[in-house]
mmCIF file of C-alpha atoms in Angstrom:
data_model
loop_
_atom_site.group_PDB
_atom_site.id
_atom_site.type_symbol
_atom_site.label_atom_id
_atom_site.label_comp_id
_atom_site.label_asym_id
_atom_site.label_seq_id
_atom_site.Cartn_x
_atom_site.Cartn_y
_atom_site.Cartn_z
ATOM 1 C CA MET A 1 135.410 83.227 102.174
ATOM 2 C CA ARG A 2 136.153 83.970 105.870
ATOM 3 C CA LEU A 3 133.964 83.954 108.906
ATOM 4 C CA GLU A 4 134.693 87.330 110.413
ATOM 5 C CA LYS A 5 133.734 88.749 113.815
ATOM 6 C CA CYS A 6 131.339 91.681 114.231
ATOM 7 C CA TRP A 7 133.227 94.667 115.492
ATOM 8 C CA PHE A 8 130.564 95.612 117.858
ATOM 9 C CA CYS A 9 129.120 92.493 119.370
ATOM 10 C CA SER A 10 131.872 89.953 118.503
ATOM 11 C CA SER A 11 129.470 87.436 117.036
ATOM 12 C CA THR A 12 130.444 85.646 113.766
ATOM 13 C CA VAL A 13 129.398 87.365 110.374
ATOM 14 C CA TYR A 14 128.412 84.583 107.938
ATOM 15 C CA PRO A 15 128.538 85.259 104.108
ATOM 16 C CA GLY A 16 125.460 87.338 103.053
ATOM 17 C CA HIS A 17 124.917 89.089 106.314
ATOM 18 C CA GLY A 18 125.895 92.399 107.705
ATOM 19 C CA ILE A 19 127.697 95.387 106.480
ATOM 20 C CA GLN A 20 131.295 96.299 106.164
ATOM 21 C CA PHE A 21 132.320 99.897 106.716
ATOM 22 C CA VAL A 22 135.773 101.123 105.497
ATOM 23 C CA ARG A 23 136.860 104.382 107.233
ATOM 24 C CA ASN A 24 139.166 106.852 105.579
ATOM 25 C CA ASP A 25 142.207 105.697 107.531
ATOM 26 C CA ALA A 26 141.582 102.320 105.832
ATOM 27 C CA LYS A 27 140.385 100.598 109.083
ATOM 28 C CA VAL A 28 137.488 98.023 108.261
ATOM 29 C CA PHE A 29 134.615 97.593 110.429
ATOM 30 C CA ARG A 30 132.461 94.615 110.088
ATOM 31 C CA PHE A 31 128.894 94.414 111.668
ATOM 32 C CA CYS A 32 126.818 91.398 111.944
ATOM 33 C CA ARG A 33 123.380 93.200 111.637
ATOM 34 C CA SER A 34 121.925 96.648 111.383
ATOM 35 C CA LYS A 35 121.589 96.780 115.359
ATOM 36 C CA CYS A 36 125.377 96.814 115.668
ATOM 37 C CA HIS A 37 125.864 99.078 112.761
ATOM 38 C CA LYS A 38 123.436 101.604 114.142
ATOM 39 C CA ASN A 39 124.960 101.509 117.491
ATOM 40 C CA PHE A 40 128.355 102.210 115.924
ATOM 41 C CA LYS A 41 126.953 105.031 113.971
ATOM 42 C CA MET A 42 125.738 106.461 117.418
ATOM 43 C CA LYS A 43 129.323 106.360 118.383
ATOM 44 C CA ARG A 44 128.501 104.004 121.281
ATOM 45 C CA ASN A 45 131.434 102.103 122.878
ATOM 46 C CA PRO A 46 130.990 98.460 122.844
ATOM 47 C CA ARG A 47 132.816 98.120 126.144
ATOM 48 C CA LYS A 48 129.820 99.979 127.741
ATOM 49 C CA VAL A 49 126.997 98.296 126.065
ATOM 50 C CA LYS A 50 125.845 95.469 128.234
ATOM 51 C CA TRP A 51 124.969 92.770 125.828
ATOM 52 C CA THR A 52 128.238 92.739 123.624
ATOM 53 C CA LYS A 53 131.158 90.269 124.265
ATOM 54 C CA ALA A 54 133.528 93.246 124.864
ATOM 55 C CA TYR A 55 131.556 94.323 127.793
ATOM 56 C CA ARG A 56 131.122 90.837 129.106
ATOM 57 C CA SER A 57 134.846 89.988 128.889
ATOM 58 C CA LEU A 58 135.917 93.342 130.396
ATOM 59 C CA HIS A 59 133.647 92.916 133.381
ATOM 60 C CA GLY A 60 134.559 89.192 133.996
ATOM 61 C CA LYS A 61 131.111 87.768 133.100
ATOM 62 C CA ASP A 62 132.485 85.563 130.334
ATOM 63 C CA MET A 63 135.727 83.533 130.068
ATOM 64 C CA THR A 64 138.418 85.448 128.376
ATOM 65 C CA GLN A 65 141.856 83.534 128.825
ATOM 66 C CA ASP A 66 141.921 80.006 127.593
ATOM 67 C CA SER A 67 143.950 77.769 125.548
ATOM 68 C CA THR A 68 141.037 76.918 123.254
ATOM 69 C CA PHE A 69 140.886 80.327 122.037
ATOM 70 C CA GLU A 70 144.471 80.061 120.704
ATOM 71 C CA PHE A 71 143.294 77.664 118.017
ATOM 72 C CA GLU A 72 140.989 80.249 116.457
ATOM 73 C CA ARG A 73 143.886 83.016 116.068
ATOM 74 C CA LYS A 74 144.302 84.461 112.561
ATOM 75 C CA ARG A 75 147.619 83.247 111.233
ATOM 76 C CA ASN A 76 149.692 85.190 108.671
ATOM 77 C CA ARG A 77 152.352 82.759 108.038
ATOM 78 C CA PRO A 78 150.817 79.645 106.592
ATOM 79 C CA GLU A 79 152.070 76.068 106.572
ATOM 80 C CA ARG A 80 152.423 73.775 103.569
ATOM 81 C CA TYR A 81 149.354 71.604 102.965
ATOM 82 C CA ASP A 82 149.561 68.364 104.567
ATOM 83 C CA ARG A 83 146.647 65.847 104.128
ATOM 84 C CA ASN A 84 147.204 64.075 107.416
ATOM 85 C CA VAL A 85 147.356 67.501 109.405
ATOM 86 C CA THR A 86 144.268 68.683 107.761
ATOM 87 C CA GLU A 87 142.329 65.525 108.471
ATOM 88 C CA GLN A 88 143.434 65.615 112.079
ATOM 89 C CA THR A 89 142.480 69.213 112.371
ATOM 90 C CA LEU A 90 139.036 68.520 110.933
ATOM 91 C CA LYS A 91 138.373 65.746 113.374
ATOM 92 C CA ALA A 92 139.541 67.931 116.353
ATOM 93 C CA ILE A 93 137.531 70.987 115.634
ATOM 94 C CA PRO A 94 134.184 69.739 117.145
ATOM 95 C CA LEU A 95 136.042 68.310 120.094
ATOM 96 C CA ILE A 96 137.631 71.508 120.867
ATOM 97 C CA THR A 97 134.396 73.498 120.351
ATOM 98 C CA LYS A 98 132.798 71.113 122.982
ATOM 99 C CA ILE A 99 135.443 71.607 125.442
ATOM 100 C CA ARG A 100 135.474 75.360 124.980
ATOM 101 C CA HIS A 101 131.635 75.432 125.622
ATOM 102 C CA GLU A 102 132.057 73.270 128.699
ATOM 103 C CA ARG A 103 134.640 75.499 130.077
ATOM 104 C CA GLN A 104 132.625 78.550 129.333
ATOM 105 C CA LYS A 105 129.547 77.137 131.253
ATOM 106 C CA LYS A 106 131.906 76.261 134.171
ATOM 107 C CA HIS A 107 133.103 79.704 134.404
ATOM 108 C CA ILE A 108 129.623 81.067 134.468
ATOM 109 C CA THR A 109 128.454 78.521 137.150
ATOM 110 C CA ASN A 110 131.582 79.266 139.319
ATOM 111 C CA ARG A 111 130.669 82.956 139.057
ATOM 112 C CA LEU A 112 127.193 82.652 139.961
ATOM 113 C CA ALA A 113 128.256 80.181 142.885
ATOM 114 C CA ASP A 114 130.654 82.825 144.231
ATOM 115 C CA VAL A 115 127.968 85.431 144.216
ATOM 116 C CA LEU A 116 125.675 83.240 146.510
ATOM 117 C CA MET B 1 167.541 88.454 77.768
ATOM 118 C CA ALA B 2 164.614 90.929 77.480
ATOM 119 C CA THR B 3 161.432 89.791 76.078
ATOM 120 C CA ARG B 4 158.490 91.967 74.968
ATOM 121 C CA ILE B 5 155.061 90.699 75.938
ATOM 122 C CA GLN B 6 151.459 91.801 76.543
ATOM 123 C CA PHE B 7 148.814 91.016 79.094
ATOM 124 C CA GLU B 8 145.384 91.063 77.392
ATOM 125 C CA ASN B 9 146.560 93.895 75.093
ATOM 126 C CA ASN B 10 147.937 95.929 77.946
ATOM 127 C CA CYS B 11 151.690 96.644 78.026
ATOM 128 C CA GLU B 12 152.001 97.093 81.897
ATOM 129 C CA ILE B 13 153.667 93.823 82.531
ATOM 130 C CA GLY B 14 154.915 94.663 86.038
ATOM 131 C CA VAL B 15 151.234 95.315 87.155
ATOM 132 C CA PHE B 16 150.253 91.693 86.383
ATOM 133 C CA SER B 17 153.260 89.625 87.206
ATOM 134 C CA LYS B 18 156.000 89.552 89.878
ATOM 135 C CA LEU B 19 159.438 88.053 89.022
ATOM 136 C CA THR B 20 162.197 87.257 91.436
ATOM 137 C CA ASN B 21 165.275 85.012 91.445
ATOM 138 C CA ALA B 22 163.458 82.032 93.064
ATOM 139 C CA TYR B 23 159.874 82.252 91.725
ATOM 140 C CA CYS B 24 157.549 84.064 89.447
ATOM 141 C CA LEU B 25 153.891 84.938 90.028
ATOM 142 C CA VAL B 26 151.514 85.546 87.109
ATOM 143 C CA ALA B 27 148.011 86.874 87.171
ATOM 144 C CA ILE B 28 145.060 84.747 85.993
ATOM 145 C CA GLY B 29 144.270 86.211 82.537
ATOM 146 C CA GLY B 30 141.626 85.548 79.747
ATOM 147 C CA SER B 31 144.097 83.794 77.542
ATOM 148 C CA GLU B 32 147.079 81.558 78.362
ATOM 149 C CA ASN B 33 149.616 83.628 76.184
ATOM 150 C CA PHE B 34 150.841 85.650 79.114
ATOM 151 C CA TYR B 35 151.636 82.678 81.139
ATOM 152 C CA SER B 36 153.084 80.761 78.298
ATOM 153 C CA ALA B 37 155.456 83.522 77.748
ATOM 154 C CA PHE B 38 156.790 83.129 81.305
ATOM 155 C CA GLU B 39 156.742 79.468 81.203
ATOM 156 C CA ALA B 40 158.679 79.391 78.046
ATOM 157 C CA GLU B 41 161.543 81.342 79.611
ATOM 158 C CA LEU B 42 161.504 80.185 83.140
ATOM 159 C CA SER B 43 159.672 77.053 83.864
ATOM 160 C CA ASP B 44 162.710 74.728 83.993
ATOM 161 C CA VAL B 45 164.544 77.052 86.344
ATOM 162 C CA ILE B 46 162.026 78.414 88.854
ATOM 163 C CA PRO B 47 158.346 77.693 89.501
ATOM 164 C CA VAL B 48 155.910 79.979 87.719
ATOM 165 C CA VAL B 49 152.679 80.360 89.824
ATOM 166 C CA LYS B 50 149.302 81.578 88.577
ATOM 167 C CA THR B 51 147.641 83.448 91.371
ATOM 168 C CA SER B 52 145.295 86.396 92.447
ATOM 169 C CA ILE B 53 145.787 88.598 95.277
ATOM 170 C CA GLY B 54 142.322 89.500 97.164
ATOM 171 C CA GLY B 55 140.547 88.274 94.039
ATOM 172 C CA THR B 56 142.338 90.878 91.955
ATOM 173 C CA ARG B 57 144.796 90.574 89.069
ATOM 174 C CA ILE B 58 147.040 93.456 89.770
ATOM 175 C CA ILE B 59 149.287 91.071 91.756
ATOM 176 C CA GLY B 60 152.693 92.691 90.861
ATOM 177 C CA ARG B 61 151.679 96.009 92.596
ATOM 178 C CA LEU B 62 150.226 94.347 95.575
ATOM 179 C CA CYS B 63 153.029 92.048 96.671
ATOM 180 C CA VAL B 64 156.785 92.247 97.080
ATOM 181 C CA GLY B 65 159.308 89.661 97.394
ATOM 182 C CA ASN B 66 162.917 88.295 96.747
ATOM 183 C CA LYS B 67 164.508 84.918 96.781
ATOM 184 C CA ASN B 68 164.128 84.872 100.642
ATOM 185 C CA GLY B 69 160.604 85.636 101.029
ATOM 186 C CA LEU B 70 157.145 87.034 99.866
ATOM 187 C CA LEU B 71 155.050 89.801 101.456
ATOM 188 C CA LEU B 72 151.375 89.994 100.839
ATOM 189 C CA PRO B 73 148.842 92.692 101.813
ATOM 190 C CA HIS B 74 146.190 92.073 104.490
ATOM 191 C CA THR B 75 143.524 91.752 101.526
ATOM 192 C CA THR B 76 144.959 88.379 100.587
ATOM 193 C CA THR B 77 142.518 85.644 101.279
ATOM 194 C CA ASP B 78 143.363 82.585 103.352
ATOM 195 C CA GLN B 79 142.954 80.346 100.255
ATOM 196 C CA GLU B 80 145.371 82.451 98.043
ATOM 197 C CA LEU B 81 147.777 82.447 100.988
ATOM 198 C CA GLN B 82 147.686 78.680 101.159
ATOM 199 C CA HIS B 83 147.929 78.309 97.262
ATOM 200 C CA LEU B 84 151.086 80.370 97.412
ATOM 201 C CA ARG B 85 152.630 78.557 100.295
ATOM 202 C CA ASN B 86 152.027 75.265 98.442
ATOM 203 C CA CYS B 87 153.374 76.338 95.263
ATOM 204 C CA LEU B 88 156.557 78.198 96.355
ATOM 205 C CA PRO B 89 159.667 76.420 97.413
ATOM 206 C CA ASP B 90 160.061 75.990 101.324
ATOM 207 C CA GLN B 91 162.971 78.471 101.456
ATOM 208 C CA VAL B 92 160.655 81.360 100.516
ATOM 209 C CA VAL B 93 158.760 82.577 103.500
ATOM 210 C CA VAL B 94 155.172 83.679 102.595
ATOM 211 C CA GLN B 95 153.881 86.231 105.012
ATOM 212 C CA ARG B 96 150.758 88.432 105.103
ATOM 213 C CA ILE B 97 151.188 91.693 106.694
ATOM 214 C CA ASP B 98 148.811 94.290 108.208
ATOM 215 C CA GLU B 99 149.648 97.530 106.778
ATOM 216 C CA ARG B 100 147.677 100.731 105.999
ATOM 217 C CA LEU B 101 149.565 101.042 102.565
ATOM 218 C CA SER B 102 148.249 97.818 101.198
ATOM 219 C CA ALA B 103 149.758 98.066 97.836
ATOM 220 C CA LEU B 104 153.129 96.868 98.741
ATOM 221 C CA GLY B 105 154.474 96.610 95.344
ATOM 222 C CA ASN B 106 153.976 100.307 94.962
ATOM 223 C CA CYS B 107 155.574 101.102 98.209
ATOM 224 C CA ILE B 108 158.518 98.730 98.380
ATOM 225 C CA ALA B 109 161.255 97.958 95.988
ATOM 226 C CA CYS B 110 163.777 95.286 96.714
ATOM 227 C CA ASN B 111 166.378 92.928 95.568
ATOM 228 C CA ASP B 112 168.121 90.146 97.465
ATOM 229 C CA HIS B 113 170.111 92.558 99.718
ATOM 230 C CA VAL B 114 168.504 95.914 99.953
ATOM 231 C CA ALA B 115 165.068 97.419 99.962
ATOM 232 C CA LEU B 116 163.796 100.914 99.492
ATOM 233 C CA THR B 117 160.512 101.817 101.164
ATOM 234 C CA HIS B 118 157.844 104.439 101.236
ATOM 235 C CA PRO B 119 158.834 106.946 103.913
ATOM 236 C CA ASP B 120 155.456 106.613 105.642
ATOM 237 C CA LEU B 121 155.672 102.807 106.204
ATOM 238 C CA ASP B 122 154.973 101.465 109.806
ATOM 239 C CA LYS B 123 157.950 100.626 112.004
ATOM 240 C CA ALA B 124 156.575 97.161 112.595
ATOM 241 C CA THR B 125 156.269 96.484 108.757
ATOM 242 C CA GLU B 126 159.858 97.746 108.315
ATOM 243 C CA GLU B 127 161.030 95.217 110.729
ATOM 244 C CA LEU B 128 159.029 92.527 109.125
ATOM 245 C CA ILE B 129 160.442 93.340 105.766
ATOM 246 C CA ALA B 130 163.986 93.176 107.221
ATOM 247 C CA ASP B 131 163.079 89.886 108.817
ATOM 248 C CA VAL B 132 161.162 88.053 106.085
ATOM 249 C CA LEU B 133 163.098 89.244 103.073
ATOM 250 C CA GLY B 134 166.434 89.396 104.833
ATOM 251 C CA VAL B 135 167.311 92.705 103.528
ATOM 252 C CA GLU B 136 168.630 96.192 104.798
ATOM 253 C CA VAL B 137 165.676 98.666 104.609
ATOM 254 C CA PHE B 138 166.227 102.349 103.648
ATOM 255 C CA ARG B 139 163.154 104.907 103.560
ATOM 256 C CA GLN B 140 163.719 107.011 100.522
ATOM 257 C CA THR B 141 162.062 108.941 97.614
ATOM 258 C CA ILE B 142 162.819 108.841 94.045
ATOM 259 C CA ALA B 143 162.563 112.064 92.128
ATOM 260 C CA GLY B 144 160.420 113.334 94.810
ATOM 261 C CA ASN B 145 157.998 110.410 94.375
ATOM 262 C CA ILE B 146 157.154 108.491 97.673
ATOM 263 C CA LEU B 147 155.948 105.536 95.746
ATOM 264 C CA VAL B 148 159.340 104.049 95.280
ATOM 265 C CA GLY B 149 158.160 100.466 94.335
ATOM 266 C CA SER B 150 156.517 101.849 91.214
ATOM 267 C CA TYR B 151 159.152 104.299 89.889
ATOM 268 C CA CYS B 152 162.252 102.040 90.043
ATOM 269 C CA ALA B 153 163.009 98.488 89.333
ATOM 270 C CA PHE B 154 166.236 97.118 90.454
ATOM 271 C CA THR B 155 167.950 93.698 90.828
ATOM 272 C CA ASN B 156 171.293 92.377 92.171
ATOM 273 C CA ARG B 157 173.033 93.588 89.160
ATOM 274 C CA GLY B 158 171.606 96.920 88.172
ATOM 275 C CA GLY B 159 168.633 99.154 88.340
ATOM 276 C CA LEU B 160 166.456 101.612 86.211
ATOM 277 C CA VAL B 161 164.739 104.598 87.871
ATOM 278 C CA HIS B 162 162.327 107.323 86.983
ATOM 279 C CA PRO B 163 163.657 109.516 84.147
ATOM 280 C CA HIS B 164 163.498 112.656 86.022
ATOM 281 C CA THR B 165 165.789 111.499 88.802
ATOM 282 C CA SER B 166 168.594 114.122 89.317
ATOM 283 C CA ILE B 167 172.215 113.046 89.024
ATOM 284 C CA GLU B 168 172.766 113.672 92.716
ATOM 285 C CA ASP B 169 169.815 111.456 93.608
ATOM 286 C CA LEU B 170 171.022 108.822 91.237
ATOM 287 C CA ASP B 171 174.506 108.794 92.903
ATOM 288 C CA GLU B 172 173.037 108.618 96.219
ATOM 289 C CA LEU B 173 170.635 105.776 95.538
ATOM 290 C CA SER B 174 173.512 103.841 93.762
ATOM 291 C CA THR B 175 175.759 104.054 96.711
ATOM 292 C CA LEU B 176 172.899 103.049 98.910
ATOM 293 C CA LEU B 177 171.855 100.042 96.833
ATOM 294 C CA GLN B 178 175.471 99.174 95.662
ATOM 295 C CA VAL B 179 174.324 98.615 92.146
ATOM 296 C CA PRO B 180 174.703 100.771 88.956
ATOM 297 C CA LEU B 181 171.579 102.795 88.309
ATOM 298 C CA VAL B 182 170.394 104.435 85.129
ATOM 299 C CA ALA B 183 167.410 106.906 84.721
ATOM 300 C CA GLY B 184 165.321 105.723 81.950
ATOM 301 C CA THR B 185 161.797 104.915 80.603
ATOM 302 C CA VAL B 186 159.931 101.958 79.430
ATOM 303 C CA ASN B 187 156.903 101.253 77.248
ATOM 304 C CA ARG B 188 157.410 104.285 74.940
ATOM 305 C CA GLY B 189 158.329 106.778 77.498
ATOM 306 C CA SER B 190 156.280 105.730 80.487
ATOM 307 C CA GLU B 191 157.807 106.881 83.708
ATOM 308 C CA VAL B 192 156.325 104.129 85.904
ATOM 309 C CA ILE B 193 159.254 101.671 85.398
ATOM 310 C CA ALA B 194 158.091 98.904 87.769
ATOM 311 C CA ALA B 195 154.668 98.808 86.396
ATOM 312 C CA GLY B 196 155.930 98.498 82.770
ATOM 313 C CA MET B 197 158.477 95.833 83.222
ATOM 314 C CA THR B 198 159.657 92.930 85.482
ATOM 315 C CA VAL B 199 163.115 91.735 85.898
ATOM 316 C CA ASN B 200 165.271 89.397 87.855
ATOM 317 C CA ASP B 201 168.993 88.528 87.647
ATOM 318 C CA TRP B 202 168.902 86.810 84.150
ATOM 319 C CA THR B 203 165.698 87.721 82.410
ATOM 320 C CA ALA B 204 163.509 90.756 81.810
ATOM 321 C CA PHE B 205 159.949 91.008 80.423
ATOM 322 C CA CYS B 206 158.736 94.377 79.202
ATOM 323 C CA GLY B 207 155.604 95.695 77.503
ATOM 324 C CA SER B 208 155.445 95.354 73.762
ATOM 325 C CA ASP B 209 155.312 99.100 73.453
ATOM 326 C CA THR B 210 158.976 99.222 74.500
ATOM 327 C CA THR B 211 161.170 100.831 71.799
ATOM 328 C CA ALA B 212 164.324 99.249 70.844
ATOM 329 C CA THR B 213 166.451 101.957 72.413
ATOM 330 C CA GLU B 214 164.871 101.428 75.745
ATOM 331 C CA LEU B 215 165.220 97.653 75.384
ATOM 332 C CA SER B 216 168.963 98.036 74.742
ATOM 333 C CA VAL B 217 169.245 100.334 77.769
ATOM 334 C CA ILE B 218 167.462 97.663 80.039
ATOM 335 C CA GLU B 219 169.629 95.016 78.565
ATOM 336 C CA SER B 220 172.940 96.827 79.333
ATOM 337 C CA VAL B 221 171.983 98.196 82.807
ATOM 338 C CA PHE B 222 170.701 94.854 84.087
ATOM 339 C CA LYS B 223 173.591 92.948 82.343
ATOM 340 C CA LEU B 224 171.242 90.535 80.614
ATOM 341 C CA ARG B 225 173.513 89.979 77.618
ATOM 342 C CA GLU B 226 175.593 86.937 77.845
ATOM 343 C CA GLY B 227 179.363 87.189 76.716
ATOM 344 C CA GLN B 228 179.480 85.401 73.372
ATOM 345 C CA PRO B 229 179.651 87.537 70.238
ATOM 346 C CA ALA B 230 177.380 85.470 68.347
ATOM 347 C CA ALA B 231 174.783 85.788 71.159
ATOM 348 C CA ILE B 232 175.448 89.483 71.299
ATOM 349 C CA VAL B 233 174.662 89.908 67.586
ATOM 350 C CA ASP B 234 171.653 87.835 67.913
ATOM 351 C CA ASP B 235 170.267 89.616 70.784
ATOM 352 C CA MET B 236 171.168 93.133 69.380
ATOM 353 C CA ARG B 237 169.248 92.048 66.222
ATOM 354 C CA LYS B 238 166.190 91.157 68.229
ATOM 355 C CA SER B 239 166.327 94.511 70.099
ATOM 356 C CA LEU B 240 167.156 96.673 67.024
ATOM 357 C CA ILE B 241 164.574 95.273 64.874
ATOM 358 C CA ASP B 242 161.008 96.101 65.928
ATOM 359 C CA SER B 243 159.116 94.081 63.499
ATOM 360 C CA TYR B 244 159.600 91.966 60.507
ATOM 361 C CA VAL B 245 157.852 93.442 57.400
#
């Protein structure tokens, strides 16, 4: 089981939700809900649709570059299971999430402060 | 030493298992007979690992590997990837690759030094193969078939290819791979060599439909018979006699 990202809005797709579309060139598109799926069928570009993460990242509304995002990257070369490492990782995950949220909030407050 | 086995009454051994010089992958089957056959031959020499790839049992056709590494398709789940990494020795690099042609076992055939690939494989994948498996990569076809991984099986000591390969093709491949090649069949005339059998430098496993002639060809081209005369007689008896009445 893997928590995937919606192709259109970039939110997480949990098990039991959404639709997965496989195109003839073997590219897989996952959608979190029918809203995103229908927008995709209408051939809308997510970079131009205001409420998607793609638009917000492109137009600098949301934080894009940060070291906290590196932790979530998909890895293709696994490491041998080590109990201590797993324990430390599980302890660190909520801390990292908290830090990431703080930084995202900061980014938005800074942006709004700059506007004024 | 070639052995005849079946996977749940099916003779396509190469589909449900992957055998290399450093490890052996076996599909999770209904009965333990398949796994036991491999364990009996190999367990004291190399690790025999039961696994699935992307929840399927056709692991032999989805992955490709040699003693240096193992390449898996993008459909492999994280849990399977972790399981393989834990079970295989550290010298084997386990890598999942993003490739449109996801049945790597059908597209790539390799031994410890050379690999033949599907002509339409990505450039990035080709570099990954050269890096992870430590081989020289050649884009080739076999008897006009682009699925090189299915129509030939070769090891460091010999190789068996599709029966309709022309002699010029055979010579060309032989010089490319630097091993003696023979065009033959497996499983009573099946042309899909790699699906019907799996082989490494010292053992081979074929489907139980394989005739005695095919088995003797396999044993001679892959040089599986040891030198002693007594052993030769014993081995030949096993391959010449199909069943005891």
